């Protein structure tokens, strides 16, 4: 990953923030800064996007392939949200959605029941060999 999302808490002083940015940049990273709020920037935007894609599949609006194709080609992202979820790990996506839901107390962060079912069934994505797609060698 090229990005380091630097999180500043209430007690983070300017010198610590600047030193952290300099360290990350010395490693060739690009930095963004976010306040210490659940999800920060990346996960606050990414996880609801993935969760909504899971709801789209759950509600039968489209297949996993069509959802990913639509988002990849229609929004020019390198991979669709369900492929990305499989890459991240469905258990990780669910854990993040649960934190957002609990900490922010907003129903828009409620994990899709299909995501919960997949994780409970051990379908964790690429790392388990099966998620929204089947990665098992046949």
XYZ file of C-alpha atoms in Angstrom:
138
model
C 0.000 0.000 0.000
C 1.244 3.443 -0.857
C -0.836 5.222 1.780
C -0.337 5.621 5.514
C -3.378 7.009 7.277
C -1.944 8.875 10.268
C -4.362 9.132 13.174
C -4.174 12.044 15.568
C -5.721 11.727 19.014
C -6.595 14.600 21.336
C -3.200 14.303 23.033
C -1.132 14.119 19.801
C 1.062 17.187 19.625
C 2.262 18.835 16.408
C 5.841 17.570 16.796
C 4.704 13.945 17.092
C 2.405 14.344 14.097
C 5.170 15.929 11.996
C 7.678 13.239 13.023
C 5.214 10.488 12.101
C 4.543 12.052 8.704
C 8.281 12.434 8.065
C 8.960 8.806 9.021
C 6.249 7.463 6.714
C 7.359 9.725 3.862
C 10.989 8.565 4.337
C 9.690 5.062 3.578
C 8.201 6.300 0.318
C 4.644 6.480 1.616
C 2.007 9.114 0.953
C 0.178 10.265 4.065
C -3.278 11.417 4.974
C -4.290 12.558 8.443
C -7.509 11.680 10.229
C -8.935 12.351 13.657
C -9.255 9.430 16.060
C -12.845 8.539 15.151
C -14.026 4.958 14.440
C -13.157 3.976 10.887
C -10.927 7.001 10.335
C -11.153 7.938 6.625
C -10.517 4.806 4.567
C -12.645 2.306 6.465
C -15.391 4.851 7.170
C -15.934 5.120 3.401
C -14.791 1.695 2.164
C -16.615 -0.643 4.520
C -20.132 0.777 3.986
C -19.427 0.588 0.236
C -18.529 -3.098 0.534
C -21.444 -3.749 2.900
C -23.874 -2.152 0.445
C -22.498 -4.385 -2.312
C -23.175 -7.379 -0.062
C -26.746 -6.119 0.519
C -27.117 -5.800 -3.264
C -26.157 -9.457 -3.621
C -28.323 -10.474 -0.625
C -31.378 -8.773 -2.124
C -30.833 -10.464 -5.487
C -30.344 -7.215 -7.379
C -27.349 -8.667 -9.193
C -24.885 -11.544 -9.131
C -21.472 -11.149 -7.534
C -19.967 -10.993 -11.006
C -22.394 -8.324 -12.227
C -21.995 -6.212 -9.071
C -18.207 -6.276 -9.406
C -18.297 -5.691 -13.162
C -20.650 -2.723 -12.755
C -18.521 -1.055 -10.109
C -15.194 -1.847 -11.776
C -16.158 -0.645 -15.230
C -18.735 1.937 -14.172
C -16.590 3.732 -11.586
C -13.091 2.885 -12.852
C -11.915 1.146 -9.663
C -9.300 -1.619 -10.048
C -11.532 -4.337 -8.565
C -15.150 -4.709 -7.603
C -16.301 -4.463 -3.980
C -16.979 -8.180 -3.527
C -13.591 -9.168 -4.946
C -12.031 -6.588 -2.633
C -13.958 -7.962 0.356
C -12.679 -11.459 -0.450
C -9.137 -10.071 -0.642
C -9.445 -8.197 2.694
C -11.182 -11.118 4.403
C -14.892 -11.267 5.113
C -14.205 -11.728 8.830
C -12.164 -8.517 8.829
C -14.894 -6.641 6.937
C -17.495 -7.894 9.416
C -15.365 -6.938 12.420
C -14.914 -3.408 11.077
C -18.625 -3.046 10.303
C -19.468 -4.191 13.834
C -17.131 -1.592 15.346
C -18.607 1.155 13.166
C -22.144 0.046 14.031
C -21.475 -0.139 17.780
C -19.269 2.932 18.153
C -21.224 5.277 15.890
C -24.692 3.934 16.765
C -25.958 4.508 13.243
C -27.972 1.828 11.442
C -26.248 2.626 8.153
C -23.320 0.611 9.534
C -25.415 -2.502 10.289
C -23.619 -5.502 8.776
C -25.534 -7.273 6.033
C -26.951 -10.611 7.260
C -25.331 -12.336 4.269
C -21.893 -11.138 5.412
C -22.586 -12.523 8.888
C -23.766 -15.840 7.410
C -20.693 -16.204 5.209
C -18.341 -15.564 8.122
C -20.251 -17.970 10.375
C -19.982 -20.604 7.626
C -16.215 -20.116 7.374
C -16.413 -18.443 3.974
C -13.815 -15.779 4.705
C -12.672 -14.991 1.177
C -9.355 -15.817 -0.437
C -7.708 -16.935 2.810
C -10.255 -19.721 3.333
C -10.605 -20.553 -0.351
C -14.181 -19.383 -0.612
C -16.046 -16.136 -0.079
C -18.162 -14.398 -2.662
C -16.025 -16.300 -5.167
C -14.563 -19.802 -5.077
C -10.751 -19.794 -4.920
C -10.317 -23.517 -4.262
C -8.255 -25.353 -6.834
C -10.346 -27.814 -8.776
